[in-house]
PDB file of C-alpha atoms and ligand atoms in Angstrom:
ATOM      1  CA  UNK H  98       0.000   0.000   0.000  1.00  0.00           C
ATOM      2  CA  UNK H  99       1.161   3.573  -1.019  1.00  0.00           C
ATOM      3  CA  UNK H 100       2.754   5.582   2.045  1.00  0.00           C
ATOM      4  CA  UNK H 101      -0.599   8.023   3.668  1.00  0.00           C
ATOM      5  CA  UNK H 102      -0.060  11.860   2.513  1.00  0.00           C
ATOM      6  CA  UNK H 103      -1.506  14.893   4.257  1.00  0.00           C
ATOM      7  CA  UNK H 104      -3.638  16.289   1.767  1.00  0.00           C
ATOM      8  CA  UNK H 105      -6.940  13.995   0.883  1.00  0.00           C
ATOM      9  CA  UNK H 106      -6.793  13.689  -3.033  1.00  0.00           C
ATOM     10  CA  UNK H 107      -3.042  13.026  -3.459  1.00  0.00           C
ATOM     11  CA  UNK H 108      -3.777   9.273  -1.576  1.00  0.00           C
ATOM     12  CA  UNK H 109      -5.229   6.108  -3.275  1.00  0.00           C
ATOM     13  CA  UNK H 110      -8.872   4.472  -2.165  1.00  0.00           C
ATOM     14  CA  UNK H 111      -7.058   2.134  -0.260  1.00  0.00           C
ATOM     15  CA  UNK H 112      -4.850   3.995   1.806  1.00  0.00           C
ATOM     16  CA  UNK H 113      -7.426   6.204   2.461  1.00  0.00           C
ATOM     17  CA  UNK H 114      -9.138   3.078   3.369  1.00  0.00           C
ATOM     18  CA  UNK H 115      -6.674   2.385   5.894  1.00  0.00           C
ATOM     19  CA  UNK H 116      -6.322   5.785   6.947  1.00  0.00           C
ATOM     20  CA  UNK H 117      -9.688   6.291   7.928  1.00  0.00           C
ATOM     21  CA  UNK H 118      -9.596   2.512  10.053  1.00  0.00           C
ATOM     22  CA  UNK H 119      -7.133   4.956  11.716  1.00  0.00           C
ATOM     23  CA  UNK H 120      -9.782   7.735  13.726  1.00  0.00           C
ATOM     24  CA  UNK H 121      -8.299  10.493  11.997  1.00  0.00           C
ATOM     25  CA  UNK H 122      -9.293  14.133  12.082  1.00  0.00           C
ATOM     26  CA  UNK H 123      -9.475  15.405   8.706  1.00  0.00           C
ATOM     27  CA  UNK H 124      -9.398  19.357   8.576  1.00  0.00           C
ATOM     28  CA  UNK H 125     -11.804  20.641   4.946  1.00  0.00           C
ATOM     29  CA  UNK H 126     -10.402  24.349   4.614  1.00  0.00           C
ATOM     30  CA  UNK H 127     -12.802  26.326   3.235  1.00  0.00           C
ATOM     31  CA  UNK H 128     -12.201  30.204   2.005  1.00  0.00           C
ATOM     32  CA  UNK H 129     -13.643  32.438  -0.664  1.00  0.00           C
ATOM     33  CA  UNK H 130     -13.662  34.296  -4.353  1.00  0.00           C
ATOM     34  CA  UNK H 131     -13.458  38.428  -3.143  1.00  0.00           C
ATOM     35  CA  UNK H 132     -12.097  40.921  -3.734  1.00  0.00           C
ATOM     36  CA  UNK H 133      -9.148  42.113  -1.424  1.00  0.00           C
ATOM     37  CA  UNK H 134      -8.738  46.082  -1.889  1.00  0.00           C
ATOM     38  CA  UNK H 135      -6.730  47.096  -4.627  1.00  0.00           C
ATOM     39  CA  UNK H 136      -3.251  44.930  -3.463  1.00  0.00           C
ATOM     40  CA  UNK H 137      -4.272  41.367  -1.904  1.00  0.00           C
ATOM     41  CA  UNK H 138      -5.487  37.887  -4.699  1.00  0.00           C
ATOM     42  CA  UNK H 139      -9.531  37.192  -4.897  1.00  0.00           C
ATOM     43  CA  UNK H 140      -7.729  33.689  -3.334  1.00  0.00           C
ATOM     44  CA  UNK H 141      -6.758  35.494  -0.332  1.00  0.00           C
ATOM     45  CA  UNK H 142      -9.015  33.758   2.412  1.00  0.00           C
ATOM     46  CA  UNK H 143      -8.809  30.113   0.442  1.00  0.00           C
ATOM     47  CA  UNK H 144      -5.042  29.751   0.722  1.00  0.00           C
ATOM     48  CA  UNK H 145      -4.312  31.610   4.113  1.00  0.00           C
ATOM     49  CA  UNK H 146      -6.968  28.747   5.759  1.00  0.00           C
ATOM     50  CA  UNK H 147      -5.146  25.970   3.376  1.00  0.00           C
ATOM     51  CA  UNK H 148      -1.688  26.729   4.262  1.00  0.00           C
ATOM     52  CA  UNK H 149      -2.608  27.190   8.216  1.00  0.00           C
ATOM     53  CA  UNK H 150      -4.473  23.722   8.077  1.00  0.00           C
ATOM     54  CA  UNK H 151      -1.635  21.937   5.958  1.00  0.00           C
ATOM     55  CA  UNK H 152       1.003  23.341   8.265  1.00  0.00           C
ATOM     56  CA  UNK H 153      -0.784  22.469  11.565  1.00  0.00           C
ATOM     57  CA  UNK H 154      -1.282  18.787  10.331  1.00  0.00           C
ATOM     58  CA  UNK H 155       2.489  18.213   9.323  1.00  0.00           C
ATOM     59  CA  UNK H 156       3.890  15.792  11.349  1.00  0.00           C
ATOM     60  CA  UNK H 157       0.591  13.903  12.305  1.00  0.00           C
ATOM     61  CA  UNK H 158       0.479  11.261   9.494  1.00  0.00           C
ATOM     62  CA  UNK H 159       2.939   8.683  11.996  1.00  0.00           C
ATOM     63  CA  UNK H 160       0.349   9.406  15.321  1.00  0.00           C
ATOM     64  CA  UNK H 161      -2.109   7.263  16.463  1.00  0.00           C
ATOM     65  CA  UNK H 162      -4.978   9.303  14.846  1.00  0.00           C
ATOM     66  CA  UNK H 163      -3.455  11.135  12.066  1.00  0.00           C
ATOM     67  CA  UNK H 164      -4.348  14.748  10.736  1.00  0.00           C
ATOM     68  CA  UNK H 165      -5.867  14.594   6.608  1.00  0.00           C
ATOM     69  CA  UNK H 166      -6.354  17.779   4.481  1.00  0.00           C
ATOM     70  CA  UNK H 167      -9.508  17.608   2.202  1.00  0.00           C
ATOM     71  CA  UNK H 168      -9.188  19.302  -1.068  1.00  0.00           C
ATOM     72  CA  UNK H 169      -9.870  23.250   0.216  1.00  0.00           C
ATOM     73  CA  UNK H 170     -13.215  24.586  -1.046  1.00  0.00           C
ATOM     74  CA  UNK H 171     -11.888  27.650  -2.917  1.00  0.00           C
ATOM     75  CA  UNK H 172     -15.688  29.695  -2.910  1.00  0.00           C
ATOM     76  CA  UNK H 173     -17.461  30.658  -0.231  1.00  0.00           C
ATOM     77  CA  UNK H 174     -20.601  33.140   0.795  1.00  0.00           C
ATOM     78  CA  UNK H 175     -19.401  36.692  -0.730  1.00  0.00           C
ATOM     79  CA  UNK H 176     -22.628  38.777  -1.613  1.00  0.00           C
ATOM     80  CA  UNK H 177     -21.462  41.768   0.234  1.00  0.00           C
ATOM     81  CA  UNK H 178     -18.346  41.555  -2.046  1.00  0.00           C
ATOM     82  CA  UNK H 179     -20.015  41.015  -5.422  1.00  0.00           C
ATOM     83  CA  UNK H 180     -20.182  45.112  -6.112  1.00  0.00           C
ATOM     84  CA  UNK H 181     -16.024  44.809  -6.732  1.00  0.00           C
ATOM     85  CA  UNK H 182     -15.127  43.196  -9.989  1.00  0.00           C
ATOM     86  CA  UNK H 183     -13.336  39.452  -9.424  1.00  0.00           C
ATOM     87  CA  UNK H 184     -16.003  38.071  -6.720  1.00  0.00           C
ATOM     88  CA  UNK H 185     -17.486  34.832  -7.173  1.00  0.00           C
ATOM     89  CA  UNK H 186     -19.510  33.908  -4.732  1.00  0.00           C
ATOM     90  CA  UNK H 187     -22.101  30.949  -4.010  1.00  0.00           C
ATOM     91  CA  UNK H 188     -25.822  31.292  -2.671  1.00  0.00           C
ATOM     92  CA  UNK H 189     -26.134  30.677   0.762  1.00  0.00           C
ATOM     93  CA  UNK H 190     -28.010  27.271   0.302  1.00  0.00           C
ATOM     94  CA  UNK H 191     -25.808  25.901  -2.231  1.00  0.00           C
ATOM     95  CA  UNK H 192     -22.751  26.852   0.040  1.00  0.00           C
ATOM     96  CA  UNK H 193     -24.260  25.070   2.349  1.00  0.00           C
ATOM     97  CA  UNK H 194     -25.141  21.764   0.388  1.00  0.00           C
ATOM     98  CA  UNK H 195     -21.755  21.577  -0.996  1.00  0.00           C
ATOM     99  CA  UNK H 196     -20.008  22.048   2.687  1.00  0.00           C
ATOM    100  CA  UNK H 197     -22.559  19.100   3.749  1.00  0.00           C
ATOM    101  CA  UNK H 198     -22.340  16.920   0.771  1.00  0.00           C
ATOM    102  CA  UNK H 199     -18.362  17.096   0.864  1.00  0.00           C
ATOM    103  CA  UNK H 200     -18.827  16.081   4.430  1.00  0.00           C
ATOM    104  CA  UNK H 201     -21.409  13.515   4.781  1.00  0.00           C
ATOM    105  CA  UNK H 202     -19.212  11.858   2.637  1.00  0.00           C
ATOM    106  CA  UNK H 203     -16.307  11.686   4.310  1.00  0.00           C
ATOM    107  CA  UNK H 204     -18.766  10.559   7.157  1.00  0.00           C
ATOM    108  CA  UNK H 205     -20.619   7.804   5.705  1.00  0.00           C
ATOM    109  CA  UNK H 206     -16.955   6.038   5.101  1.00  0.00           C
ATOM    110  CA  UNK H 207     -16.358   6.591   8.374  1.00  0.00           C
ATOM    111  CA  UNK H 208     -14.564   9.760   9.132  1.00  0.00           C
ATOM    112  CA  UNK H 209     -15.135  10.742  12.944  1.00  0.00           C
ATOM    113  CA  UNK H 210     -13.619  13.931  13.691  1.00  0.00           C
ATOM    114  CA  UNK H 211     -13.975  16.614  10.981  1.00  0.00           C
ATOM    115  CA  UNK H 212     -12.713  20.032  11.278  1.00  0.00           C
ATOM    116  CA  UNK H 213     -14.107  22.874   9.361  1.00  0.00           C
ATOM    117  CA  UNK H 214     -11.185  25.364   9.243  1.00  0.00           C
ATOM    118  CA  UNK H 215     -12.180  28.889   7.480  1.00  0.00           C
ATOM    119  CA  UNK H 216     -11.091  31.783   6.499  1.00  0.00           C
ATOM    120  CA  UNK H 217     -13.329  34.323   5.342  1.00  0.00           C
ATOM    121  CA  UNK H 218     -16.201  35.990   7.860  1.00  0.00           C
ATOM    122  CA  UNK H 219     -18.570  36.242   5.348  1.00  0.00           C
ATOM    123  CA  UNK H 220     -18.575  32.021   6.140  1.00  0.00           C
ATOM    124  CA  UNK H 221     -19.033  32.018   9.759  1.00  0.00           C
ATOM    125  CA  UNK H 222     -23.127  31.841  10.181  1.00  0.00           C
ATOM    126  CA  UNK H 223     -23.287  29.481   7.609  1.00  0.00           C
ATOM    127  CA  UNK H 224     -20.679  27.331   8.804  1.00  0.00           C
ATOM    128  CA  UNK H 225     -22.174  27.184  12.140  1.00  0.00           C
ATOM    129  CA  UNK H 226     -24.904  25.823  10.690  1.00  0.00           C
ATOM    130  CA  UNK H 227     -23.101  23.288   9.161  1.00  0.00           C
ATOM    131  CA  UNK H 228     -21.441  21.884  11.877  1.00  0.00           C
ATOM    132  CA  UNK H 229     -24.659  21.962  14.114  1.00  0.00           C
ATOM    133  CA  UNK H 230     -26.668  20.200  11.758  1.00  0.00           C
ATOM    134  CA  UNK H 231     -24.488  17.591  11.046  1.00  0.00           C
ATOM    135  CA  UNK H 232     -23.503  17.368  14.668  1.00  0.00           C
ATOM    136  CA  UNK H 233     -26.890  16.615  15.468  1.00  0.00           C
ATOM    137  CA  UNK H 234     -27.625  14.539  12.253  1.00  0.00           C
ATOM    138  CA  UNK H 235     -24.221  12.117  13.257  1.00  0.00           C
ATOM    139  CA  UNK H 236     -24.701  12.863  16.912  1.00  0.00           C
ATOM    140  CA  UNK H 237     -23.080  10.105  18.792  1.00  0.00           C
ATOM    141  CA  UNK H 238     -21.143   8.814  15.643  1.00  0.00           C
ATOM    142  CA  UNK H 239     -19.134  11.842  15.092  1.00  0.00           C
ATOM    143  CA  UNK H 240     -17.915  15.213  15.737  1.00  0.00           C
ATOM    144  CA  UNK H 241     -17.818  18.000  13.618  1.00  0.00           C
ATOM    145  CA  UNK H 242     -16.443  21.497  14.676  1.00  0.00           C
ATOM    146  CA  UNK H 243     -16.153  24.992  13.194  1.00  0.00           C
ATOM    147  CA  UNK H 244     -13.012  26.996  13.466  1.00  0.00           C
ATOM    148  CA  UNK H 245     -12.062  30.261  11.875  1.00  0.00           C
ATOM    149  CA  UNK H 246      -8.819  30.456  11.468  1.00  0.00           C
ATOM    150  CA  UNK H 247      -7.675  34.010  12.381  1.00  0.00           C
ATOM    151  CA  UNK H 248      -9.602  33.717  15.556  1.00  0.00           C
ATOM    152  CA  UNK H 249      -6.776  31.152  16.741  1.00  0.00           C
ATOM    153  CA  UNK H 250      -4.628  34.588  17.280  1.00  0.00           C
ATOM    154  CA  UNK H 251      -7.444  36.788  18.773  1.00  0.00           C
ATOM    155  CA  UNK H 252      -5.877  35.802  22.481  1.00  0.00           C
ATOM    156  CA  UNK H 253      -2.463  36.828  21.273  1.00  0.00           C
ATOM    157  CA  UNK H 254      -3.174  40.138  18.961  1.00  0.00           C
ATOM    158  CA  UNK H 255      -1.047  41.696  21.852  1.00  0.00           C
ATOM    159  CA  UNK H 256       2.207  39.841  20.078  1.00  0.00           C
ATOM    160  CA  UNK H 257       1.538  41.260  16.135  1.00  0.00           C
ATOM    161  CA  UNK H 258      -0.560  44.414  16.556  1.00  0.00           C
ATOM    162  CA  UNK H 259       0.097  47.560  15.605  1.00  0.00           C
ATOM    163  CA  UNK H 260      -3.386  49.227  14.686  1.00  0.00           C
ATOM    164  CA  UNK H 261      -6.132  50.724  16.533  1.00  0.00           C
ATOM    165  CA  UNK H 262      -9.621  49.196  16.459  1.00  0.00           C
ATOM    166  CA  UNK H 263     -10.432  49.152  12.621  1.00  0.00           C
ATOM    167  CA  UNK H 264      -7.121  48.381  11.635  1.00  0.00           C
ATOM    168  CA  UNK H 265      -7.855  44.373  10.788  1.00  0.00           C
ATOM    169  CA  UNK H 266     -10.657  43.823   9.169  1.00  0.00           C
ATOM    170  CA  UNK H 267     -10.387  42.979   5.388  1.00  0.00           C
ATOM    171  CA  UNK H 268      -7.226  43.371   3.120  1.00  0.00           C
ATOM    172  CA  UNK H 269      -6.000  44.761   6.502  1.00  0.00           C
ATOM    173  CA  UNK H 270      -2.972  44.605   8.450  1.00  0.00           C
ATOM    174  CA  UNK H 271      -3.584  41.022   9.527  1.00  0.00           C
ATOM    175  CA  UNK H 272      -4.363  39.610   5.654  1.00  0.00           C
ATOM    176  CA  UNK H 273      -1.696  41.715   4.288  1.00  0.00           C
ATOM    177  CA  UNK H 274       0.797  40.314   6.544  1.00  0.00           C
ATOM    178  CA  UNK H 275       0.023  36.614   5.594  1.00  0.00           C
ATOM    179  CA  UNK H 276      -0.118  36.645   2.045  1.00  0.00           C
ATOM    180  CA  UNK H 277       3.321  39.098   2.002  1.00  0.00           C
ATOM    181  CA  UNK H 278       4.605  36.040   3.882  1.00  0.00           C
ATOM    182  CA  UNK H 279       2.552  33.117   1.832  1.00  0.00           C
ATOM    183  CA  UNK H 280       2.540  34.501  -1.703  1.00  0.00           C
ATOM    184  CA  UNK H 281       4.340  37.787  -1.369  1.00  0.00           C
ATOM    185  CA  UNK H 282       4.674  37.257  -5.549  1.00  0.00           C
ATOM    186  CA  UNK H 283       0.743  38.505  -5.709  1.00  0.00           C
ATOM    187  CA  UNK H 284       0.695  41.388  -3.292  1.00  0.00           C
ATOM    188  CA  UNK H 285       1.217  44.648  -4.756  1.00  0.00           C
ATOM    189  CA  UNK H 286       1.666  47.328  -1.838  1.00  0.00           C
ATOM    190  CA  UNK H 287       2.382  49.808  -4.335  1.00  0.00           C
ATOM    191  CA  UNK H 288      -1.204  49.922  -4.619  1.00  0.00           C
ATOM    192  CA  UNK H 289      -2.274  49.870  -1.136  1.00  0.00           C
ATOM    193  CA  UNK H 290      -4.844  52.054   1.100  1.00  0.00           C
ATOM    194  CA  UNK H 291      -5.850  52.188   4.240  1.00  0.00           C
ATOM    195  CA  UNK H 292      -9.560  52.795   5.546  1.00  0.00           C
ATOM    196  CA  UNK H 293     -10.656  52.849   8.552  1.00  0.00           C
ATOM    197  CA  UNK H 294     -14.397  52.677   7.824  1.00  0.00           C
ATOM    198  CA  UNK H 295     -17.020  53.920  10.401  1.00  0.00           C
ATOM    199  CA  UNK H 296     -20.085  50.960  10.643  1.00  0.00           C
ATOM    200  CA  UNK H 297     -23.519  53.173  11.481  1.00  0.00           C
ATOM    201  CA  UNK H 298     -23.682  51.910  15.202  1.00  0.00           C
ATOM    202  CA  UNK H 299     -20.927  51.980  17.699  1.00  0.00           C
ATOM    203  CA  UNK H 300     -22.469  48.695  18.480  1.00  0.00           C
ATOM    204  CA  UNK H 301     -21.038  47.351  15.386  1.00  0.00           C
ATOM    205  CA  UNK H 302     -17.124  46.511  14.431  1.00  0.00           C
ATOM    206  CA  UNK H 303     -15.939  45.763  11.410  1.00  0.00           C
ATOM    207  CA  UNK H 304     -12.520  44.469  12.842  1.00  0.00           C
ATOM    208  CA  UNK H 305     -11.586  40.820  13.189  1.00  0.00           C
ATOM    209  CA  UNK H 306     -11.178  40.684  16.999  1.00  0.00           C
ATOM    210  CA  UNK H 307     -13.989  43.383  17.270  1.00  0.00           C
ATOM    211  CA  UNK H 308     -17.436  42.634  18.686  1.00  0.00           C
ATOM    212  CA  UNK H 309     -20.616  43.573  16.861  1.00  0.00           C
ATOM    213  CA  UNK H 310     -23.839  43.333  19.345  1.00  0.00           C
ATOM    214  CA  UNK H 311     -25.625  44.700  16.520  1.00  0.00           C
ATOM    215  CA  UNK H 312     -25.494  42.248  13.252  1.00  0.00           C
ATOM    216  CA  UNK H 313     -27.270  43.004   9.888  1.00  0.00           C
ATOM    217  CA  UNK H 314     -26.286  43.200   6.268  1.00  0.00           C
ATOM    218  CA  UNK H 315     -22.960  45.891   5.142  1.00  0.00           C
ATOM    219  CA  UNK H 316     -22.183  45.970   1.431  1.00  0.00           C
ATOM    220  CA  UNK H 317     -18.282  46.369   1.515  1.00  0.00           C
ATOM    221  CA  UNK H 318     -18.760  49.299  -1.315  1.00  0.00           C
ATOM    222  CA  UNK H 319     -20.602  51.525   1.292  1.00  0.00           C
ATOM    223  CA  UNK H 320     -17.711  51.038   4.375  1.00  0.00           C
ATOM    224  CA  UNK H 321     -14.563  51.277   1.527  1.00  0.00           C
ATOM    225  CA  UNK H 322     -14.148  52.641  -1.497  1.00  0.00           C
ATOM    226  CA  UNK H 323     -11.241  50.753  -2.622  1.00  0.00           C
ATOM    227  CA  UNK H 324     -12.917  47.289  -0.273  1.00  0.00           C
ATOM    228  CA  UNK H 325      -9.853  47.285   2.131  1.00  0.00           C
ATOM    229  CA  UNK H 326     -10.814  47.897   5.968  1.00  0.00           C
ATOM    230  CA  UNK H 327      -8.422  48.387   7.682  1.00  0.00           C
ATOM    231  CA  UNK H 328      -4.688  49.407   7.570  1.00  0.00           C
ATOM    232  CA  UNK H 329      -2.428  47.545   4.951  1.00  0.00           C
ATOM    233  CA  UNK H 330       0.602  49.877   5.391  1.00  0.00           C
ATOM    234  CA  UNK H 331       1.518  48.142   8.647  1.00  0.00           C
ATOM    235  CA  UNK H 332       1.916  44.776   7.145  1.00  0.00           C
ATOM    236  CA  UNK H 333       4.891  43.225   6.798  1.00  0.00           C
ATOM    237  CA  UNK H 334       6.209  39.735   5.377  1.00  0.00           C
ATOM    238  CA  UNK H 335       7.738  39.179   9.425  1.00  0.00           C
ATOM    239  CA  UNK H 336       4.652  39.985  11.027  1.00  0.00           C
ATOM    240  CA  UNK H 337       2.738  37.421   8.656  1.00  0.00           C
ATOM    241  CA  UNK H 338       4.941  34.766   9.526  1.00  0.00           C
ATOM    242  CA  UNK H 339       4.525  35.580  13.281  1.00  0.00           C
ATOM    243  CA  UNK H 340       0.738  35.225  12.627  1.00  0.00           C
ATOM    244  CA  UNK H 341       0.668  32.075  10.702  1.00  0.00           C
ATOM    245  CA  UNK H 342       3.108  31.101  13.565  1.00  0.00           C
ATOM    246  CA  UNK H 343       0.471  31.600  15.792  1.00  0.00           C
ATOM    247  CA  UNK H 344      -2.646  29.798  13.923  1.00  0.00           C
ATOM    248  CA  UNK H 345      -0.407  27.177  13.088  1.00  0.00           C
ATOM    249  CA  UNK H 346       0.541  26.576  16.994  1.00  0.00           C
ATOM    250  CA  UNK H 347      -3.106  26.918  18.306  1.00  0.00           C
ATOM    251  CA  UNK H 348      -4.589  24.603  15.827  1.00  0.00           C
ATOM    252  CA  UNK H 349      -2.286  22.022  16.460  1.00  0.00           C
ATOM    253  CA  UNK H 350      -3.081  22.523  20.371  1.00  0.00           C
ATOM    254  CA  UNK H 351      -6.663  21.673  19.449  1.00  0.00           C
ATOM    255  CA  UNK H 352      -5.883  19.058  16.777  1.00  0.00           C
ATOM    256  CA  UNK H 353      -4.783  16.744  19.713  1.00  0.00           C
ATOM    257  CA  UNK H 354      -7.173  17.699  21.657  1.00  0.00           C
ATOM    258  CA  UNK H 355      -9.624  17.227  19.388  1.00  0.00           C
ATOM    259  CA  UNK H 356      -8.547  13.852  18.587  1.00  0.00           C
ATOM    260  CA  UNK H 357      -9.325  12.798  21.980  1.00  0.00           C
ATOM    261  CA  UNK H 358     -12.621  13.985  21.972  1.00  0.00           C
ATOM    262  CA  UNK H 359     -15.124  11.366  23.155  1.00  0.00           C
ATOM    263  CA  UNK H 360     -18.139  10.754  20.648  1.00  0.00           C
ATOM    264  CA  UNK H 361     -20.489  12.298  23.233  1.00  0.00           C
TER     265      UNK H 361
HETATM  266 ZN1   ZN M 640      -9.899  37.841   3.583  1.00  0.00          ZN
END
């Protein structure tokens, strides 16, 4: 049998076979089509949550439970995006019945642990209904979780922040930073501008470690002109490796956790 590799599609049936025999937790990244201001990729929030998810599971193939990628699901829920050309973005329902489907397969062959790791916001109410539905539909069987990946560093901001409120939100300091270190070759900070937009409540926040008590609909054409919030100019390629650092660390904390996890 062919020696078990961390990302899903690159194994045969068989070892997967065999794999799976194993308990493993198998991570589905799942990101988005959207515009990023005038500087970041559309594939921004697709291949920050891939890279965090196939770093964290390097070095968990030989464990008892081993870690699996799944083939990243490259669109996402983008409406409020779709005003800025280069968006692609799914319905809600149909981003929800592929984010099932993928899984209930996976599940039905006898996956037990699944972890949902995104990286776009525009994903997170959808995704939580994802992973309480199937939760409930495999309840007992298996365990499926929802984790957004920049949230891993909200505890530790502290140890890469340099903006005020407003300064991560989108195409921000925080993005900036991780694609200068993951793909610095399509970042163009020649063409970058910050915005530090003003949501019509105080209630509200449109930064990534902010709180909003108030939640509704914001089209990203009426907080930015240019669809960056945030402050780009602070990025660097250090302090995105410092982040990633920092995902990368936290989900592997939970990944053995996680693999321990009793089935009720
Ligand atoms: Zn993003």
């Amino acid at each position: 049998m062919s020696r078990l590799r961390l990302r899903w599609e690159e194994n045969t049936s068989p070892t997967l076979a065999a794999a799976v025999a194993r308990d493993p937790v198998v991570i589905l990244p799942v990101g988005s089509i959207e515009q990023h201001g005038n500087h970041l990729p559309v594939g921004c929030d697709a291949n920050s949550a891939e890279a965090v998810a196939l770093r964290a599971a390097e070095g968990f193939l030989d464990v008892e439970r081993p870690v699996l990628v799944l083939p990243a699901l490259w669109y996402g829920y983008s409406p409020h995006h779709m005003a800025f050309a280069g968006t692609v973005t799914l319905r809600s329902e149909t981003f929800l019945a592929v984010v099932q489907d993928v899984l209930d397969s996976v599940l039905s062959q006898g996956v037990r642990r699944v972890v949902i790791l995104n990286g776009h916001g525009g994903n997170v109410s959808s995704l939580d209904v994802v992973a309480s539905r199937l939760g409930q539909a495999w309840h007992g069987k298996a365990r499926i979780v929802a984790v957004t990946y920049f949230q891993l560093a909200a505890a530790r901001q502290d140890e890469f922040r340099e903006s005020t409120m407003g300064g991560m939100g989108h195409a921000c300091e925080f993005e900036t930073s991780v694609q200068l270190a993951l793909h610095p070759d399509q970042v163009d900070m020649s063409t970058a501008v910050p915005c530090y937009p003003r949501p019509p409540s105080p209630r509200q926040s449109t930064d990534l470690f902010g709180s909003s008590v108030v939640r509704g609909y914001h089209d990203f054409k009426d907080l930015s002109p240019t669809g960056t919030l945030g402050d780009p100019s602070l990025a660097s390629r250090e302090k995105g490796e410092m982040i990633l650092g920092i995902c990368v660390e936290e989900l592997r904390t939970f990944l053995a956790e996680f693999a321990t996890w009793p089935m009720t």
